[in-house]
Amino acid sequence: EDKVVQSPLSLVVHEGDTVTLNCSYEVTNFRSLLWYKQEKKAPTFLFMLTSSGIEKKSGRLSSILDKKELFSILNITATQTGDSAIYLCAVPSYNQGGKLIFGQGTELSVKP
Amino acid sequence: SQTIHQWPATLVQPVGSPLSLECTVEGTSNPNLYWYRQAAGRGLQLLFYSVGIGQISSEVPQNLSASRPQDRQFILSSKKLLLSDSGFYLCAWTGLMNTEAFFGQGTRLTVV
């Protein structure tokens, strides 16, 4: 069965800390992995990763994919209180017609 | 450009009452459509997805049903709500290749 697993489920840090969020997956016909940030309502798109070893970067956020070991990490450096959110990892599954599978999410809380 | 509309934003319903949540997509054709439910602080649980009109795949046995009467319309329903149906419901769409997902603003349902 296709699945996406995120860890940790929750994390509390202080401003300025660096955090690493993990996402492992087992899906049929892997093509891409997506990261989202969700604050109050709809998740907002962060990154799409398709190739191993190529880092995607946006400001203090960066992400990389390892297709051999079937995981991705999302790094946030110099965290700010505005980074507090649920971070979601998703992988499209092409088993049985295709669907987008999400992990359980990591709830990050950044304290001042 | 593509947009997705989901309504209502909040809903308070008594136990045993019916439910109808609607989601419509504009600016694209043949989208894959999804209904997710999210418990507080957690990831997205896939409830239903649809790859075409009248084609609905159910992911978990439950008190809910979904329908897709038109290409860009996706409806989540229940004949009789349970307390356990409370949660945050998100509608989303992806293109044919199931890459980036676009989300509605969500409906916070409270069953009392």
JSON list of C-alpha atoms in Angstrom, two decimals:
[
{"chain": "A", "resi": 1, "resn": "GLU", "atom": "CA", "xyz": [0.00, 0.00, 0.00]},
{"chain": "A", "resi": 2, "resn": "ASP", "atom": "CA", "xyz": [1.32, 3.44, -0.91]},
{"chain": "A", "resi": 3, "resn": "LYS", "atom": "CA", "xyz": [2.20, 5.62, 2.08]},
{"chain": "A", "resi": 4, "resn": "VAL", "atom": "CA", "xyz": [3.94, 8.80, 3.18]},
{"chain": "A", "resi": 5, "resn": "VAL", "atom": "CA", "xyz": [5.38, 9.13, 6.69]},
{"chain": "A", "resi": 6, "resn": "GLN", "atom": "CA", "xyz": [6.58, 12.35, 8.28]},
{"chain": "A", "resi": 7, "resn": "SER", "atom": "CA", "xyz": [8.66, 12.88, 11.38]},
{"chain": "A", "resi": 8, "resn": "PRO", "atom": "CA", "xyz": [8.66, 14.32, 13.89]},
{"chain": "A", "resi": 9, "resn": "LEU", "atom": "CA", "xyz": [4.92, 14.84, 14.35]},
{"chain": "A", "resi": 10, "resn": "SER", "atom": "CA", "xyz": [5.55, 17.97, 16.38]},
{"chain": "A", "resi": 11, "resn": "LEU", "atom": "CA", "xyz": [8.50, 20.15, 17.19]},
{"chain": "A", "resi": 12, "resn": "VAL", "atom": "CA", "xyz": [9.05, 23.15, 19.46]},
{"chain": "A", "resi": 13, "resn": "VAL", "atom": "CA", "xyz": [12.10, 25.35, 18.91]},
{"chain": "A", "resi": 14, "resn": "HIS", "atom": "CA", "xyz": [13.25, 28.90, 19.68]},
{"chain": "A", "resi": 15, "resn": "GLU", "atom": "CA", "xyz": [13.78, 31.67, 17.21]},
{"chain": "A", "resi": 16, "resn": "GLY", "atom": "CA", "xyz": [17.10, 31.37, 15.44]},
{"chain": "A", "resi": 17, "resn": "ASP", "atom": "CA", "xyz": [17.23, 27.57, 15.65]},
{"chain": "A", "resi": 18, "resn": "THR", "atom": "CA", "xyz": [17.63, 25.40, 12.57]},
{"chain": "A", "resi": 19, "resn": "VAL", "atom": "CA", "xyz": [15.14, 22.58, 12.04]},
{"chain": "A", "resi": 20, "resn": "THR", "atom": "CA", "xyz": [15.05, 19.53, 9.79]},
{"chain": "A", "resi": 21, "resn": "LEU", "atom": "CA", "xyz": [11.76, 17.88, 8.90]},
{"chain": "A", "resi": 22, "resn": "ASN", "atom": "CA", "xyz": [11.66, 14.40, 7.43]},
{"chain": "A", "resi": 23, "resn": "CYS", "atom": "CA", "xyz": [9.42, 12.69, 4.90]},
{"chain": "A", "resi": 24, "resn": "SER", "atom": "CA", "xyz": [9.75, 9.08, 3.76]},
{"chain": "A", "resi": 25, "resn": "TYR", "atom": "CA", "xyz": [7.59, 7.44, 1.14]},
{"chain": "A", "resi": 26, "resn": "GLU", "atom": "CA", "xyz": [6.62, 4.21, -0.53]},
{"chain": "A", "resi": 27, "resn": "VAL", "atom": "CA", "xyz": [4.61, 4.77, -3.68]},
{"chain": "A", "resi": 28, "resn": "THR", "atom": "CA", "xyz": [4.11, 3.10, -7.01]},
{"chain": "A", "resi": 29, "resn": "ASN", "atom": "CA", "xyz": [5.77, 4.80, -9.99]},
{"chain": "A", "resi": 30, "resn": "PHE", "atom": "CA", "xyz": [7.26, 7.70, -8.06]},
{"chain": "A", "resi": 31, "resn": "ARG", "atom": "CA", "xyz": [7.48, 10.94, -10.03]},
{"chain": "A", "resi": 32, "resn": "SER", "atom": "CA", "xyz": [7.54, 13.81, -7.56]},
{"chain": "A", "resi": 33, "resn": "LEU", "atom": "CA", "xyz": [7.35, 14.86, -3.92]},
{"chain": "A", "resi": 34, "resn": "LEU", "atom": "CA", "xyz": [5.69, 18.04, -2.74]},
{"chain": "A", "resi": 35, "resn": "TRP", "atom": "CA", "xyz": [6.12, 20.15, 0.40]},
{"chain": "A", "resi": 36, "resn": "TYR", "atom": "CA", "xyz": [3.40, 22.46, 1.72]},
{"chain": "A", "resi": 37, "resn": "LYS", "atom": "CA", "xyz": [3.09, 24.90, 4.60]},
{"chain": "A", "resi": 38, "resn": "GLN", "atom": "CA", "xyz": [-0.26, 25.26, 6.32]},
{"chain": "A", "resi": 39, "resn": "GLU", "atom": "CA", "xyz": [-0.90, 28.07, 8.76]},
{"chain": "A", "resi": 40, "resn": "LYS", "atom": "CA", "xyz": [-4.62, 28.47, 9.28]},
{"chain": "A", "resi": 41, "resn": "LYS", "atom": "CA", "xyz": [-6.54, 27.37, 6.25]},
{"chain": "A", "resi": 42, "resn": "ALA", "atom": "CA", "xyz": [-5.42, 26.11, 2.87]},
{"chain": "A", "resi": 43, "resn": "PRO", "atom": "CA", "xyz": [-1.91, 24.65, 2.52]},
{"chain": "A", "resi": 44, "resn": "THR", "atom": "CA", "xyz": [0.44, 26.75, 0.43]},
{"chain": "A", "resi": 45, "resn": "PHE", "atom": "CA", "xyz": [2.94, 25.21, -1.94]},
{"chain": "A", "resi": 46, "resn": "LEU", "atom": "CA", "xyz": [6.64, 25.29, -1.06]},
{"chain": "A", "resi": 47, "resn": "PHE", "atom": "CA", "xyz": [8.59, 22.91, -3.26]},
{"chain": "A", "resi": 48, "resn": "MET", "atom": "CA", "xyz": [8.25, 20.15, -5.81]},
{"chain": "A", "resi": 49, "resn": "LEU", "atom": "CA", "xyz": [11.14, 17.69, -6.02]},
{"chain": "A", "resi": 50, "resn": "THR", "atom": "CA", "xyz": [11.66, 15.24, -8.83]},
{"chain": "A", "resi": 51, "resn": "SER", "atom": "CA", "xyz": [15.40, 14.55, -8.97]},
{"chain": "A", "resi": 52, "resn": "SER", "atom": "CA", "xyz": [17.73, 13.17, -6.34]},
{"chain": "A", "resi": 53, "resn": "GLY", "atom": "CA", "xyz": [20.43, 15.34, -4.85]},
{"chain": "A", "resi": 54, "resn": "ILE", "atom": "CA", "xyz": [19.29, 18.65, -6.29]},
{"chain": "A", "resi": 55, "resn": "GLU", "atom": "CA", "xyz": [18.52, 21.14, -3.57]},
{"chain": "A", "resi": 56, "resn": "LYS", "atom": "CA", "xyz": [15.57, 23.46, -3.95]},
{"chain": "A", "resi": 57, "resn": "LYS", "atom": "CA", "xyz": [15.92, 26.70, -2.01]},
{"chain": "A", "resi": 58, "resn": "SER", "atom": "CA", "xyz": [13.65, 29.59, -1.15]},
{"chain": "A", "resi": 59, "resn": "GLY", "atom": "CA", "xyz": [15.01, 32.07, 1.37]},
{"chain": "A", "resi": 60, "resn": "ARG", "atom": "CA", "xyz": [15.63, 30.25, 4.63]},
{"chain": "A", "resi": 61, "resn": "LEU", "atom": "CA", "xyz": [13.87, 27.11, 3.44]},
{"chain": "A", "resi": 62, "resn": "SER", "atom": "CA", "xyz": [15.52, 24.37, 1.44]},
{"chain": "A", "resi": 63, "resn": "SER", "atom": "CA", "xyz": [14.67, 20.81, 0.50]},
{"chain": "A", "resi": 64, "resn": "ILE", "atom": "CA", "xyz": [16.35, 17.82, -1.05]},
{"chain": "A", "resi": 65, "resn": "LEU", "atom": "CA", "xyz": [15.23, 14.41, -2.28]},
{"chain": "A", "resi": 66, "resn": "ASP", "atom": "CA", "xyz": [16.93, 11.01, -2.05]},
{"chain": "A", "resi": 67, "resn": "LYS", "atom": "CA", "xyz": [15.21, 8.63, -4.45]},
{"chain": "A", "resi": 68, "resn": "LYS", "atom": "CA", "xyz": [17.45, 5.73, -3.52]},
{"chain": "A", "resi": 69, "resn": "GLU", "atom": "CA", "xyz": [16.59, 5.88, 0.18]},
{"chain": "A", "resi": 70, "resn": "LEU", "atom": "CA", "xyz": [13.04, 7.12, -0.52]},
{"chain": "A", "resi": 71, "resn": "PHE", "atom": "CA", "xyz": [13.00, 10.25, 1.60]},
{"chain": "A", "resi": 72, "resn": "SER", "atom": "CA", "xyz": [13.14, 14.01, 1.55]},
{"chain": "A", "resi": 73, "resn": "ILE", "atom": "CA", "xyz": [14.11, 16.62, 4.12]},
{"chain": "A", "resi": 74, "resn": "LEU", "atom": "CA", "xyz": [12.94, 20.17, 4.57]},
{"chain": "A", "resi": 75, "resn": "ASN", "atom": "CA", "xyz": [15.37, 22.50, 6.33]},
{"chain": "A", "resi": 76, "resn": "ILE", "atom": "CA", "xyz": [14.52, 25.83, 7.87]},
{"chain": "A", "resi": 77, "resn": "THR", "atom": "CA", "xyz": [17.43, 27.96, 9.07]},
{"chain": "A", "resi": 78, "resn": "ALA", "atom": "CA", "xyz": [17.28, 30.91, 11.48]},
{"chain": "A", "resi": 79, "resn": "THR", "atom": "CA", "xyz": [13.66, 30.11, 12.34]},
{"chain": "A", "resi": 80, "resn": "GLN", "atom": "CA", "xyz": [11.19, 32.90, 13.06]},
{"chain": "A", "resi": 81, "resn": "THR", "atom": "CA", "xyz": [7.83, 32.85, 14.84]},
{"chain": "A", "resi": 82, "resn": "GLY", "atom": "CA", "xyz": [6.20, 33.20, 11.42]},
{"chain": "A", "resi": 83, "resn": "ASP", "atom": "CA", "xyz": [7.53, 29.77, 10.51]},
{"chain": "A", "resi": 84, "resn": "SER", "atom": "CA", "xyz": [5.12, 28.23, 13.01]},
{"chain": "A", "resi": 85, "resn": "ALA", "atom": "CA", "xyz": [2.81, 26.03, 10.94]},
{"chain": "A", "resi": 86, "resn": "ILE", "atom": "CA", "xyz": [2.04, 22.49, 9.92]},
{"chain": "A", "resi": 87, "resn": "TYR", "atom": "CA", "xyz": [4.41, 21.28, 7.23]},
{"chain": "A", "resi": 88, "resn": "LEU", "atom": "CA", "xyz": [2.95, 18.69, 4.91]},
{"chain": "A", "resi": 89, "resn": "CYS", "atom": "CA", "xyz": [4.67, 16.29, 2.56]},
{"chain": "A", "resi": 90, "resn": "ALA", "atom": "CA", "xyz": [2.73, 14.73, -0.33]},
{"chain": "A", "resi": 91, "resn": "VAL", "atom": "CA", "xyz": [3.47, 12.24, -3.06]},
{"chain": "A", "resi": 92, "resn": "PRO", "atom": "CA", "xyz": [1.29, 11.46, -6.08]},
{"chain": "A", "resi": 93, "resn": "SER", "atom": "CA", "xyz": [0.52, 7.78, -6.34]},
{"chain": "A", "resi": 94, "resn": "TYR", "atom": "CA", "xyz": [-0.20, 6.28, -9.75]},
{"chain": "A", "resi": 95, "resn": "ASN", "atom": "CA", "xyz": [-1.57, 3.08, -8.35]},
{"chain": "A", "resi": 96, "resn": "GLN", "atom": "CA", "xyz": [-5.25, 2.59, -9.15]},
{"chain": "A", "resi": 97, "resn": "GLY", "atom": "CA", "xyz": [-5.82, 5.68, -11.23]},
{"chain": "A", "resi": 98, "resn": "GLY", "atom": "CA", "xyz": [-3.73, 8.18, -9.33]},
{"chain": "A", "resi": 99, "resn": "LYS", "atom": "CA", "xyz": [-4.18, 10.13, -6.12]},
{"chain": "A", "resi": 100, "resn": "LEU", "atom": "CA", "xyz": [-2.24, 12.56, -3.97]},
{"chain": "A", "resi": 101, "resn": "ILE", "atom": "CA", "xyz": [-1.19, 11.06, -0.65]},
{"chain": "A", "resi": 102, "resn": "PHE", "atom": "CA", "xyz": [-0.20, 13.26, 2.30]},
{"chain": "A", "resi": 103, "resn": "GLY", "atom": "CA", "xyz": [1.84, 12.44, 5.35]},
{"chain": "A", "resi": 104, "resn": "GLN", "atom": "CA", "xyz": [0.64, 13.13, 8.89]},
{"chain": "A", "resi": 105, "resn": "GLY", "atom": "CA", "xyz": [2.30, 16.53, 8.93]},
{"chain": "A", "resi": 106, "resn": "THR", "atom": "CA", "xyz": [4.85, 18.07, 11.27]},
{"chain": "A", "resi": 107, "resn": "GLU", "atom": "CA", "xyz": [3.50, 20.76, 13.57]},
{"chain": "A", "resi": 108, "resn": "LEU", "atom": "CA", "xyz": [6.30, 23.27, 14.12]},
{"chain": "A", "resi": 109, "resn": "SER", "atom": "CA", "xyz": [6.09, 25.84, 16.88]},
{"chain": "A", "resi": 110, "resn": "VAL", "atom": "CA", "xyz": [8.75, 28.56, 17.03]},
{"chain": "A", "resi": 111, "resn": "LYS", "atom": "CA", "xyz": [8.94, 30.36, 20.36]},
{"chain": "A", "resi": 112, "resn": "PRO", "atom": "CA", "xyz": [10.28, 33.91, 20.66]},
{"chain": "B", "resi": 1, "resn": "SER", "atom": "CA", "xyz": [-5.76, 31.37, -14.29]},
{"chain": "B", "resi": 2, "resn": "GLN", "atom": "CA", "xyz": [-7.12, 28.49, -12.29]},
{"chain": "B", "resi": 3, "resn": "THR", "atom": "CA", "xyz": [-9.12, 29.05, -9.13]},
{"chain": "B", "resi": 4, "resn": "ILE", "atom": "CA", "xyz": [-10.92, 26.78, -6.72]},
{"chain": "B", "resi": 5, "resn": "HIS", "atom": "CA", "xyz": [-13.94, 27.74, -4.68]},
{"chain": "B", "resi": 6, "resn": "GLN", "atom": "CA", "xyz": [-15.10, 25.90, -1.61]},
{"chain": "B", "resi": 7, "resn": "TRP", "atom": "CA", "xyz": [-18.04, 26.80, 0.58]},
{"chain": "B", "resi": 8, "resn": "PRO", "atom": "CA", "xyz": [-19.19, 27.37, 3.21]},
{"chain": "B", "resi": 9, "resn": "ALA", "atom": "CA", "xyz": [-16.14, 28.41, 5.26]},
{"chain": "B", "resi": 10, "resn": "THR", "atom": "CA", "xyz": [-17.70, 27.36, 8.56]},
{"chain": "B", "resi": 11, "resn": "LEU", "atom": "CA", "xyz": [-20.68, 25.22, 9.40]},
{"chain": "B", "resi": 12, "resn": "VAL", "atom": "CA", "xyz": [-22.32, 24.13, 12.63]},
{"chain": "B", "resi": 13, "resn": "GLN", "atom": "CA", "xyz": [-24.77, 21.27, 12.21]},
{"chain": "B", "resi": 14, "resn": "PRO", "atom": "CA", "xyz": [-26.72, 19.12, 14.67]},
{"chain": "B", "resi": 15, "resn": "VAL", "atom": "CA", "xyz": [-26.15, 15.40, 14.88]},
{"chain": "B", "resi": 16, "resn": "GLY", "atom": "CA", "xyz": [-28.36, 13.55, 12.43]},
{"chain": "B", "resi": 17, "resn": "SER", "atom": "CA", "xyz": [-28.70, 16.43, 9.99]},
{"chain": "B", "resi": 18, "resn": "PRO", "atom": "CA", "xyz": [-27.63, 16.20, 6.33]},
{"chain": "B", "resi": 19, "resn": "LEU", "atom": "CA", "xyz": [-24.50, 17.75, 4.89]},
{"chain": "B", "resi": 20, "resn": "SER", "atom": "CA", "xyz": [-23.56, 19.16, 1.52]},
{"chain": "B", "resi": 21, "resn": "LEU", "atom": "CA", "xyz": [-20.21, 20.83, 0.87]},
{"chain": "B", "resi": 22, "resn": "GLU", "atom": "CA", "xyz": [-19.48, 22.08, -2.61]},
{"chain": "B", "resi": 23, "resn": "CYS", "atom": "CA", "xyz": [-16.27, 22.70, -4.47]},
{"chain": "B", "resi": 24, "resn": "THR", "atom": "CA", "xyz": [-15.87, 24.13, -7.96]},
{"chain": "B", "resi": 25, "resn": "VAL", "atom": "CA", "xyz": [-12.81, 24.68, -10.08]},
{"chain": "B", "resi": 26, "resn": "GLU", "atom": "CA", "xyz": [-12.36, 27.33, -12.77]},
{"chain": "B", "resi": 27, "resn": "GLY", "atom": "CA", "xyz": [-9.81, 27.73, -15.51]},
{"chain": "B", "resi": 28, "resn": "THR", "atom": "CA", "xyz": [-8.96, 24.10, -16.15]},
{"chain": "B", "resi": 29, "resn": "SER", "atom": "CA", "xyz": [-10.52, 20.99, -17.67]},
{"chain": "B", "resi": 30, "resn": "ASN", "atom": "CA", "xyz": [-10.52, 17.37, -16.52]},
{"chain": "B", "resi": 31, "resn": "PRO", "atom": "CA", "xyz": [-8.97, 18.07, -13.11]},
{"chain": "B", "resi": 32, "resn": "ASN", "atom": "CA", "xyz": [-8.41, 15.33, -10.57]},
{"chain": "B", "resi": 33, "resn": "LEU", "atom": "CA", "xyz": [-10.50, 16.35, -7.57]},
{"chain": "B", "resi": 34, "resn": "TYR", "atom": "CA", "xyz": [-10.01, 15.47, -3.91]},
{"chain": "B", "resi": 35, "resn": "TRP", "atom": "CA", "xyz": [-11.74, 15.75, -0.56]},
{"chain": "B", "resi": 36, "resn": "TYR", "atom": "CA", "xyz": [-9.51, 15.64, 2.51]},
{"chain": "B", "resi": 37, "resn": "ARG", "atom": "CA", "xyz": [-10.28, 15.86, 6.20]},
{"chain": "B", "resi": 38, "resn": "GLN", "atom": "CA", "xyz": [-7.85, 17.23, 8.72]},
{"chain": "B", "resi": 39, "resn": "ALA", "atom": "CA", "xyz": [-7.93, 16.76, 12.47]},
{"chain": "B", "resi": 40, "resn": "ALA", "atom": "CA", "xyz": [-6.48, 19.57, 14.58]},
{"chain": "B", "resi": 41, "resn": "GLY", "atom": "CA", "xyz": [-2.70, 19.83, 14.13]},
{"chain": "B", "resi": 42, "resn": "ARG", "atom": "CA", "xyz": [-2.51, 16.80, 11.89]},
{"chain": "B", "resi": 43, "resn": "GLY", "atom": "CA", "xyz": [-2.03, 15.83, 8.25]},
{"chain": "B", "resi": 44, "resn": "LEU", "atom": "CA", "xyz": [-4.60, 15.41, 5.53]},
{"chain": "B", "resi": 45, "resn": "GLN", "atom": "CA", "xyz": [-6.62, 12.24, 5.39]},
{"chain": "B", "resi": 46, "resn": "LEU", "atom": "CA", "xyz": [-7.80, 11.48, 1.87]},
{"chain": "B", "resi": 47, "resn": "LEU", "atom": "CA", "xyz": [-11.53, 10.80, 1.85]},
{"chain": "B", "resi": 48, "resn": "PHE", "atom": "CA", "xyz": [-12.45, 10.71, -1.84]},
{"chain": "B", "resi": 49, "resn": "TYR", "atom": "CA", "xyz": [-10.84, 11.41, -5.15]},
{"chain": "B", "resi": 50, "resn": "SER", "atom": "CA", "xyz": [-12.17, 11.60, -8.67]},
{"chain": "B", "resi": 51, "resn": "VAL", "atom": "CA", "xyz": [-10.46, 11.40, -12.04]},
{"chain": "B", "resi": 52, "resn": "GLY", "atom": "CA", "xyz": [-13.59, 12.17, -14.06]},
{"chain": "B", "resi": 53, "resn": "ILE", "atom": "CA", "xyz": [-17.34, 12.83, -14.06]},
{"chain": "B", "resi": 54, "resn": "GLY", "atom": "CA", "xyz": [-19.15, 10.17, -12.08]},
{"chain": "B", "resi": 55, "resn": "GLN", "atom": "CA", "xyz": [-15.89, 8.43, -11.10]},
{"chain": "B", "resi": 56, "resn": "ILE", "atom": "CA", "xyz": [-15.42, 8.42, -7.34]},
{"chain": "B", "resi": 57, "resn": "SER", "atom": "CA", "xyz": [-12.89, 6.46, -5.33]},
{"chain": "B", "resi": 58, "resn": "SER", "atom": "CA", "xyz": [-13.46, 6.17, -1.62]},
{"chain": "B", "resi": 59, "resn": "GLU", "atom": "CA", "xyz": [-10.45, 5.82, 0.62]},
{"chain": "B", "resi": 60, "resn": "VAL", "atom": "CA", "xyz": [-12.01, 5.13, 3.99]},
{"chain": "B", "resi": 61, "resn": "PRO", "atom": "CA", "xyz": [-15.35, 3.58, 5.00]},
{"chain": "B", "resi": 62, "resn": "GLN", "atom": "CA", "xyz": [-17.41, 6.25, 6.66]},
{"chain": "B", "resi": 63, "resn": "ASN", "atom": "CA", "xyz": [-20.59, 8.18, 6.95]},
{"chain": "B", "resi": 64, "resn": "LEU", "atom": "CA", "xyz": [-19.79, 10.40, 3.97]},
{"chain": "B", "resi": 65, "resn": "SER", "atom": "CA", "xyz": [-20.21, 10.19, 0.21]},
{"chain": "B", "resi": 66, "resn": "ALA", "atom": "CA", "xyz": [-19.00, 12.22, -2.75]},
{"chain": "B", "resi": 67, "resn": "SER", "atom": "CA", "xyz": [-20.33, 13.00, -6.18]},
{"chain": "B", "resi": 68, "resn": "ARG", "atom": "CA", "xyz": [-19.02, 14.68, -9.29]},
{"chain": "B", "resi": 69, "resn": "PRO", "atom": "CA", "xyz": [-22.02, 15.74, -11.37]},
{"chain": "B", "resi": 70, "resn": "GLN", "atom": "CA", "xyz": [-19.97, 18.02, -13.62]},
{"chain": "B", "resi": 71, "resn": "ASP", "atom": "CA", "xyz": [-16.33, 18.10, -14.70]},
{"chain": "B", "resi": 72, "resn": "ARG", "atom": "CA", "xyz": [-15.36, 20.89, -12.33]},
{"chain": "B", "resi": 73, "resn": "GLN", "atom": "CA", "xyz": [-17.78, 20.29, -9.47]},
{"chain": "B", "resi": 74, "resn": "PHE", "atom": "CA", "xyz": [-17.16, 18.02, -6.50]},
{"chain": "B", "resi": 75, "resn": "ILE", "atom": "CA", "xyz": [-19.67, 17.57, -3.68]},
{"chain": "B", "resi": 76, "resn": "LEU", "atom": "CA", "xyz": [-19.22, 16.00, -0.27]},
{"chain": "B", "resi": 77, "resn": "SER", "atom": "CA", "xyz": [-22.42, 14.77, 1.39]},
{"chain": "B", "resi": 78, "resn": "SER", "atom": "CA", "xyz": [-23.85, 12.97, 4.33]},
{"chain": "B", "resi": 79, "resn": "LYS", "atom": "CA", "xyz": [-27.40, 11.86, 5.02]},
{"chain": "B", "resi": 80, "resn": "LYS", "atom": "CA", "xyz": [-26.95, 11.93, 8.80]},
{"chain": "B", "resi": 81, "resn": "LEU", "atom": "CA", "xyz": [-24.00, 13.60, 10.47]},
{"chain": "B", "resi": 82, "resn": "LEU", "atom": "CA", "xyz": [-22.19, 12.07, 13.42]},
{"chain": "B", "resi": 83, "resn": "LEU", "atom": "CA", "xyz": [-20.19, 13.90, 16.10]},
{"chain": "B", "resi": 84, "resn": "SER", "atom": "CA", "xyz": [-17.06, 12.25, 14.69]},
{"chain": "B", "resi": 85, "resn": "ASP", "atom": "CA", "xyz": [-17.63, 14.00, 11.35]},
{"chain": "B", "resi": 86, "resn": "SER", "atom": "CA", "xyz": [-16.44, 17.27, 12.88]},
{"chain": "B", "resi": 87, "resn": "GLY", "atom": "CA", "xyz": [-13.23, 18.53, 11.35]},
{"chain": "B", "resi": 88, "resn": "PHE", "atom": "CA", "xyz": [-11.63, 20.70, 8.72]},
{"chain": "B", "resi": 89, "resn": "TYR", "atom": "CA", "xyz": [-12.50, 19.66, 5.18]},
{"chain": "B", "resi": 90, "resn": "LEU", "atom": "CA", "xyz": [-10.38, 20.63, 2.24]},
{"chain": "B", "resi": 91, "resn": "CYS", "atom": "CA", "xyz": [-11.11, 20.33, -1.44]},
{"chain": "B", "resi": 92, "resn": "ALA", "atom": "CA", "xyz": [-8.20, 20.20, -3.88]},
{"chain": "B", "resi": 93, "resn": "TRP", "atom": "CA", "xyz": [-7.47, 19.67, -7.53]},
{"chain": "B", "resi": 94, "resn": "THR", "atom": "CA", "xyz": [-4.47, 18.52, -9.54]},
{"chain": "B", "resi": 95, "resn": "GLY", "atom": "CA", "xyz": [-3.76, 18.32, -13.22]},
{"chain": "B", "resi": 96, "resn": "LEU", "atom": "CA", "xyz": [-3.56, 15.10, -15.18]},
{"chain": "B", "resi": 97, "resn": "MET", "atom": "CA", "xyz": [0.00, 14.36, -14.05]},
{"chain": "B", "resi": 98, "resn": "ASN", "atom": "CA", "xyz": [-0.89, 14.81, -10.38]},
{"chain": "B", "resi": 99, "resn": "THR", "atom": "CA", "xyz": [1.85, 17.29, -9.69]},
{"chain": "B", "resi": 100, "resn": "GLU", "atom": "CA", "xyz": [1.15, 20.38, -7.62]},
{"chain": "B", "resi": 101, "resn": "ALA", "atom": "CA", "xyz": [-2.19, 20.41, -5.78]},
{"chain": "B", "resi": 102, "resn": "PHE", "atom": "CA", "xyz": [-4.30, 23.54, -5.38]},
{"chain": "B", "resi": 103, "resn": "PHE", "atom": "CA", "xyz": [-6.55, 23.85, -2.36]},
{"chain": "B", "resi": 104, "resn": "GLY", "atom": "CA", "xyz": [-9.80, 25.53, -1.50]},
{"chain": "B", "resi": 105, "resn": "GLN", "atom": "CA", "xyz": [-9.95, 27.60, 1.66]},
{"chain": "B", "resi": 106, "resn": "GLY", "atom": "CA", "xyz": [-11.52, 24.77, 3.62]},
{"chain": "B", "resi": 107, "resn": "THR", "atom": "CA", "xyz": [-14.72, 24.24, 5.60]},
{"chain": "B", "resi": 108, "resn": "ARG", "atom": "CA", "xyz": [-14.62, 23.95, 9.36]},
{"chain": "B", "resi": 109, "resn": "LEU", "atom": "CA", "xyz": [-17.49, 21.65, 10.28]},
{"chain": "B", "resi": 110, "resn": "THR", "atom": "CA", "xyz": [-18.67, 21.33, 13.85]},
{"chain": "B", "resi": 111, "resn": "VAL", "atom": "CA", "xyz": [-21.30, 18.72, 14.58]},
{"chain": "B", "resi": 112, "resn": "VAL", "atom": "CA", "xyz": [-23.12, 19.42, 17.84]}
]
